[in-house]
């Protein structure tokens, strides 16, 4: 055991990522027929991807998991080629791509974005490694590229060319835009590129609409709770916890340290508290998501499984149970006051993706976290319409606005409270001196 741990030292997350990739491939093989998988992949590549397009329903389980494996493999390969260390933010970037490859991303609609970011890096005389995370997160506008191939009236080949150019443009613009938007919410939204991507999508869609080219949201959604999906997720997350626990020498101290952190960007748990504790935290967050969907009798659709995998990844970069549960509860409580139900598709996603606002609960406490979750639910149900469902990270966009709204207000009250408290203590000292 000691020898195995020593052999993996420094490479644990790389091996874990490769294991996850092999698992995705195995699931694709087990759940799909050879002909059906190929046909499903073609359907994924040639169909619209606007929110919400569930690949489980559109193309079947086999093709969906194979698509996820392919996108995940490309992301891992880019990280390896650019010699990027496997840290917490790496896990977040890898698993958000694996998750969204179940409902919106494929190799054809993400590669132009990577190319655009590479050109941006070249124009600034830097390696792609400097902007690799923006590139990996920036594929949120993949559905926009697929949509353009259908919207433009120029013919198939010209449409494809213009679409590639637009993808390169998106990859080129997102790095500077993301830097600016991060300062707007001050690190209290973990899904920063979803916010910047939403702004860019809104501008592009507005231009398209001015020329009479308009896209509309769709809802392709697989209902039900497939037992092997549930068992597979719980088994995978359970193994992750055990692997982390083994690496920690069967100690929980590192995990408790993570639970004490607010999670505000940048909170890379791998660098701060170690790989073992981080893996334990990731597994527990994944299990909590699965249990929540089971409790509300929700659906283990492609988008929901993708959302769970995304939060699983971000549990290496800011999310833990203490700061995640308050906004999750806030989304659930919103259904008692609004027209939405806990099992409404958009609300199921909002609940899982409320993890993006985890730093607010970590910094300001449970009540503010619940309030953030409430606002996140109502905002997320409206924002998709403004860009025709063409920003996959719609919950990241809404989380950004919620953070911009809540944080300054809460901080102002906290500052006033501190000033009042300081004034009171000074008066007390004066009386004592007298």
XYZ file of C-alpha atoms in Angstrom:
434
model
C 0.000 0.000 0.000
C 2.776 2.417 0.959
C 4.644 1.598 -2.290
C 1.539 2.238 -4.396
C 0.943 5.590 -2.674
C 4.566 6.588 -3.226
C 4.422 5.571 -6.921
C 1.375 7.796 -7.500
C 2.733 10.770 -5.590
C 2.180 13.943 -7.604
C 0.221 12.072 -10.285
C -2.879 11.053 -8.314
C -5.318 13.366 -10.113
C -3.874 12.492 -13.504
C -4.444 8.782 -12.830
C -7.886 9.570 -11.438
C -8.778 11.487 -14.616
C -7.602 8.608 -16.812
C -9.612 6.173 -14.701
C -12.695 8.396 -15.142
C -12.101 8.486 -18.897
C -11.883 4.687 -19.099
C -15.054 4.447 -17.016
C -16.943 6.708 -19.430
C -15.772 4.553 -22.353
C -16.800 1.361 -20.547
C -20.271 2.743 -19.825
C -20.617 3.765 -23.489
C -19.723 0.228 -24.621
C -22.024 -1.471 -22.113
C -25.051 0.751 -22.764
C -24.905 1.107 -26.531
C -25.176 -1.013 -29.643
C -22.405 -0.562 -32.238
C -24.695 0.747 -34.963
C -26.828 2.688 -32.529
C -23.845 4.471 -30.995
C -22.523 5.590 -34.390
C -25.965 6.772 -35.447
C -26.404 8.563 -32.127
C -23.071 10.371 -32.466
C -24.060 11.622 -35.910
C -27.352 12.859 -34.442
C -25.508 14.680 -31.645
C -23.179 16.419 -34.106
C -25.861 17.375 -36.629
C -28.654 18.461 -34.271
C -29.321 21.790 -32.576
C -27.879 22.045 -29.062
C -29.831 24.974 -27.623
C -30.970 24.678 -24.014
C -32.207 22.199 -23.083
C -31.105 19.393 -25.428
C -30.706 16.131 -23.528
C -28.413 13.736 -25.393
C -29.811 10.775 -23.421
C -33.179 11.435 -25.053
C -31.804 12.615 -28.397
C -29.203 9.927 -29.084
C -29.314 7.262 -26.348
C -27.016 6.432 -23.449
C -24.212 4.799 -25.446
C -23.676 7.705 -27.844
C -24.013 10.256 -25.032
C -21.360 8.649 -22.848
C -19.051 8.108 -25.820
C -19.405 11.792 -26.710
C -18.609 12.672 -23.080
C -15.551 10.410 -23.179
C -14.300 12.023 -26.400
C -14.709 15.585 -25.107
C -13.160 14.616 -21.756
C -10.236 12.934 -23.552
C -9.556 16.073 -25.619
C -9.555 18.200 -22.460
C -7.171 15.810 -20.653
C -4.921 15.727 -23.718
C -4.725 19.550 -23.858
C -3.818 19.717 -20.163
C -1.136 17.046 -20.682
C 0.337 18.614 -23.834
C 0.526 22.062 -22.243
C 2.185 20.515 -19.162
C -0.465 21.907 -16.809
C -0.352 20.483 -13.261
C -3.490 18.601 -12.209
C -4.906 20.803 -9.444
C -8.379 21.770 -8.233
C -9.155 24.129 -11.094
C -8.030 21.406 -13.525
C -10.621 19.025 -12.072
C -13.290 21.708 -12.408
C -12.339 22.362 -16.056
C -12.202 18.661 -16.994
C -15.444 17.571 -15.380
C -17.470 20.545 -16.575
C -16.577 19.439 -20.115
C -17.444 15.800 -19.409
C -20.744 16.857 -17.848
C -21.842 19.230 -20.585
C -20.900 16.697 -23.248
C -24.128 14.989 -22.160
C -26.141 18.023 -23.270
C -24.590 20.523 -25.631
C -20.901 19.939 -26.355
C -19.218 17.768 -28.939
C -15.815 17.763 -30.604
C -16.958 19.774 -33.623
C -18.521 22.679 -31.749
C -15.738 23.150 -29.160
C -12.558 22.916 -31.265
C -13.030 26.366 -32.955
C -13.172 27.973 -29.482
C -9.878 26.296 -28.512
C -8.369 27.538 -31.763
C -9.518 31.109 -31.055
C -7.959 31.087 -27.589
C -4.718 29.675 -29.043
C -4.633 32.578 -31.532
C -5.265 35.028 -28.687
C -2.342 33.543 -26.754
C -0.125 33.739 -29.845
C -1.066 37.381 -30.414
C 0.096 38.116 -26.854
C 3.292 36.099 -27.339
C 2.242 33.590 -24.700
C 1.725 29.849 -24.613
C -1.805 28.444 -24.694
C -1.110 27.152 -21.165
C -1.571 30.699 -19.865
C -5.182 30.725 -21.072
C -5.922 27.007 -21.029
C -8.625 27.234 -18.376
C -10.449 30.020 -20.201
C -10.347 27.832 -23.301
C -11.711 24.796 -21.450
C -14.447 26.746 -19.672
C -15.127 28.904 -22.749
C -16.800 26.108 -24.674
C -20.050 27.215 -23.006
C -21.080 28.822 -26.314
C -20.783 25.557 -28.248
C -24.569 25.493 -28.979
C -24.279 28.933 -30.566
C -21.855 27.539 -33.135
C -24.126 24.608 -33.967
C -27.079 26.998 -34.233
C -25.279 29.293 -36.668
C -24.794 26.395 -39.073
C -28.612 26.175 -39.236
C -29.422 29.914 -39.102
C -27.206 31.347 -41.831
C -28.726 31.334 -45.338
C -25.470 30.910 -47.292
C -25.504 27.180 -48.013
C -23.931 24.299 -46.130
C -20.212 24.876 -46.793
C -20.365 28.661 -46.369
C -22.420 28.248 -43.199
C -19.778 25.892 -41.815
C -16.973 28.335 -42.669
C -18.745 31.308 -41.038
C -19.517 29.145 -37.992
C -15.838 28.219 -37.568
C -14.854 31.888 -37.874
C -17.412 32.797 -35.202
C -16.057 30.049 -32.921
C -12.533 31.412 -33.331
C -13.847 34.910 -32.545
C -15.531 33.642 -29.347
C -12.344 31.896 -28.204
C -10.371 35.079 -28.959
C -12.696 37.445 -27.060
C -13.435 35.387 -23.934
C -10.004 35.632 -22.192
C -10.022 39.443 -21.711
C -13.784 39.515 -21.090
C -13.533 36.858 -18.363
C -10.824 38.807 -16.541
C -13.107 41.840 -16.411
C -16.251 39.991 -15.292
C -14.376 38.312 -12.433
C -13.898 41.733 -10.848
C -17.638 42.455 -11.129
C -18.738 39.671 -8.777
C -15.458 39.751 -6.786
C -14.973 35.986 -6.865
C -18.315 35.168 -5.241
C -19.515 33.242 -8.297
C -17.468 30.169 -9.147
C -18.868 30.026 -12.692
C -17.198 33.196 -13.975
C -16.876 32.143 -17.631
C -20.592 31.317 -17.637
C -21.200 34.963 -16.739
C -18.852 36.386 -19.377
C -20.115 33.826 -21.912
C -23.699 34.921 -21.227
C -22.818 38.561 -21.887
C -21.088 37.625 -25.152
C -23.990 35.377 -26.191
C -26.470 38.191 -25.510
C -24.523 40.587 -27.746
C -24.119 38.073 -30.591
C -27.764 36.960 -30.445
C -28.898 40.609 -30.425
C -26.887 41.238 -33.611
C -28.350 38.112 -35.229
C -31.902 39.153 -34.306
C -31.341 42.553 -35.911
C -30.802 40.683 -39.202
C -33.895 38.556 -38.692
C -31.959 35.481 -37.566
C -33.520 34.240 -34.344
C -33.034 31.117 -32.258
C -35.478 29.765 -29.700
C -34.949 27.587 -26.655
C -36.016 23.944 -26.798
C -36.802 21.302 -24.204
C -35.651 17.772 -24.972
C -35.562 16.008 -21.606
C -35.399 12.377 -20.528
C -37.643 11.763 -17.532
C -37.239 9.050 -14.907
C -34.646 7.644 -12.556
C -32.738 4.909 -14.330
C -31.522 2.614 -11.494
C -28.165 1.809 -13.093
C -27.418 5.517 -13.608
C -28.144 6.170 -9.924
C -26.147 3.127 -8.784
C -23.272 4.002 -11.107
C -23.029 7.586 -9.853
C -23.214 6.565 -6.191
C -20.625 3.831 -6.762
C -18.251 6.201 -8.569
C -18.566 8.923 -5.934
C -18.230 6.369 -3.134
C -15.011 5.028 -4.660
C -13.727 8.597 -4.936
C -14.298 9.132 -1.213
C -12.561 5.847 -0.370
C -9.611 6.635 -2.644
C -9.197 10.038 -0.998
C -9.558 8.545 2.470
C -6.881 5.950 1.660
C -4.554 8.699 0.432
C -5.143 10.617 3.663
C -4.165 7.581 5.743
C -7.805 7.076 6.777
C -7.869 10.503 8.430
C -10.612 13.156 8.057
C -8.614 16.198 9.198
C -7.962 17.515 5.699
C -11.644 17.320 4.791
C -12.583 19.274 7.928
C -10.109 21.985 6.909
C -11.796 22.252 3.520
C -15.197 22.545 5.210
C -13.928 25.558 7.132
C -13.010 27.541 4.023
C -15.421 30.076 2.452
C -14.631 28.868 -1.087
C -14.264 32.285 -2.680
C -12.185 32.351 -5.878
C -9.385 31.390 -5.878
C -9.821 28.405 -3.517
C -7.899 25.509 -5.006
C -8.428 22.776 -2.413
C -5.744 20.549 -3.954
C -3.057 23.176 -3.381
C -4.444 24.237 -0.006
C -5.396 20.935 1.637
C -4.037 18.102 -0.494
C -5.304 15.635 -3.071
C -6.775 13.075 -0.670
C -8.961 15.544 1.218
C -10.072 17.098 -2.068
C -11.146 13.762 -3.540
C -13.117 13.004 -0.387
C -14.836 16.367 -0.687
C -15.614 15.781 -4.376
C -17.158 12.388 -3.687
C -19.320 13.681 -0.834
C -20.602 16.597 -2.913
C -21.499 14.208 -5.746
C -23.368 11.905 -3.352
C -25.270 14.900 -1.900
C -26.410 15.916 -5.396
C -27.660 12.410 -6.193
C -29.524 12.167 -2.880
C -31.194 15.541 -3.480
C -32.488 14.514 -6.915
C -33.779 11.248 -5.429
C -35.526 13.076 -2.562
C -37.403 15.457 -4.884
C -38.170 12.566 -7.256
C -36.314 14.347 -10.020
C -34.913 12.982 -13.268
C -31.473 11.559 -13.956
C -31.456 13.071 -17.424
C -28.343 14.024 -19.375
C -28.451 17.638 -18.088
C -28.907 16.555 -14.457
C -26.087 13.980 -14.622
C -23.959 16.609 -16.383
C -24.739 19.146 -13.645
C -23.794 16.635 -10.947
C -20.456 15.919 -12.681
C -19.822 19.669 -12.937
C -20.367 20.188 -9.204
C -18.229 17.100 -8.572
C -15.373 18.851 -10.411
C -15.921 22.218 -8.727
C -15.750 20.527 -5.342
C -12.006 20.681 -5.918
C -12.261 24.425 -6.476
C -14.515 26.159 -3.972
C -17.516 23.918 -3.237
C -18.047 21.826 -0.106
C -21.132 20.658 1.758
C -21.112 23.519 4.284
C -21.238 26.263 1.650
C -23.215 24.319 -0.984
C -26.210 23.169 1.049
C -27.560 26.658 1.968
C -28.031 27.846 -1.663
C -29.343 24.366 -2.556
C -31.940 24.693 0.213
C -32.703 28.212 -1.027
C -33.604 26.901 -4.476
C -35.814 24.220 -2.937
C -37.603 26.692 -0.652
C -38.264 28.984 -3.632
C -40.648 26.357 -5.013
C -43.022 26.952 -2.081
C -43.371 30.639 -3.009
C -43.196 30.583 -6.811
C -45.014 28.836 -9.651
C -42.208 26.290 -10.039
C -42.033 22.755 -8.635
C -38.878 21.055 -7.291
C -38.955 18.602 -10.211
C -39.357 21.299 -12.899
C -36.387 20.657 -15.246
C -34.925 24.148 -14.920
C -35.325 24.130 -11.138
C -33.589 20.749 -10.833
C -30.616 22.249 -12.669
C -30.756 25.490 -10.670
C -30.602 23.501 -7.422
C -27.475 21.576 -8.439
C -25.811 24.600 -10.042
C -26.542 26.723 -6.961
C -23.077 25.421 -6.027
C -21.750 28.339 -8.082
C -22.905 30.656 -5.275
C -21.355 28.535 -2.527
C -18.766 31.244 -1.652
C -21.588 33.579 -0.608
C -22.796 31.088 2.007
C -19.201 30.364 3.009
C -18.437 34.042 3.532
C -21.709 35.470 4.864
C -23.423 32.510 6.505
C -26.375 30.172 6.064
C -29.190 32.739 5.844
C -27.509 34.782 3.091
C -26.650 31.536 1.300
C -30.311 30.471 1.342
C -31.326 33.916 0.072
C -28.776 33.637 -2.752
C -30.216 30.242 -3.704
C -33.742 31.693 -3.800
C -32.736 34.524 -6.139
C -30.679 32.145 -8.245
C -33.730 29.943 -8.873
C -35.962 32.769 -10.089
C -33.255 34.481 -12.156
C -32.037 31.259 -13.832
C -35.563 30.498 -15.049
C -35.646 33.791 -16.991
C -32.130 34.420 -18.302
C -32.038 31.684 -20.943
C -34.621 33.539 -23.038
C -32.429 36.583 -23.620
C -29.929 34.609 -25.725
C -32.202 31.884 -27.066
C -30.718 29.148 -24.890
C -27.349 29.418 -26.639
C -25.203 29.789 -23.502
C -24.840 26.367 -21.918
C -23.737 27.914 -18.631
C -27.026 29.716 -18.113
C -26.835 29.055 -14.378
C -23.360 30.582 -14.344
C -24.765 33.697 -15.997
C -27.565 34.010 -13.449
C -25.206 33.229 -10.546
C -23.005 36.132 -11.644
C -25.918 38.570 -11.536
C -27.113 37.256 -8.171
C -23.627 37.710 -6.699
C -23.375 41.251 -8.122
C -26.744 42.078 -6.531
C -26.394 40.398 -3.125
C -22.751 40.857 -2.144
C -22.569 44.699 -2.113
C -25.826 44.934 -0.133
C -24.735 42.376 2.462
C -21.252 43.889 2.733
C -22.724 47.357 3.314
C -24.728 46.081 6.271
C -21.716 44.208 7.617
C -19.576 47.342 7.376
C -22.252 49.410 9.112
C -22.476 46.745 11.789
C -18.724 46.828 12.284
C -18.710 50.638 12.437
C -21.549 50.665 14.986
C -19.769 48.004 17.004
C -16.501 49.928 16.857
C -18.220 53.149 17.894
C -19.922 51.392 20.804
C -16.669 49.980 22.109
C -14.987 53.413 21.878
C -17.827 55.017 23.891
C -17.516 52.270 26.489
C -13.787 52.891 26.792
C -14.352 56.639 27.228
C -16.864 56.011 30.043
C -14.438 53.645 31.678
C -11.661 56.245 31.467
C -13.939 58.833 33.035
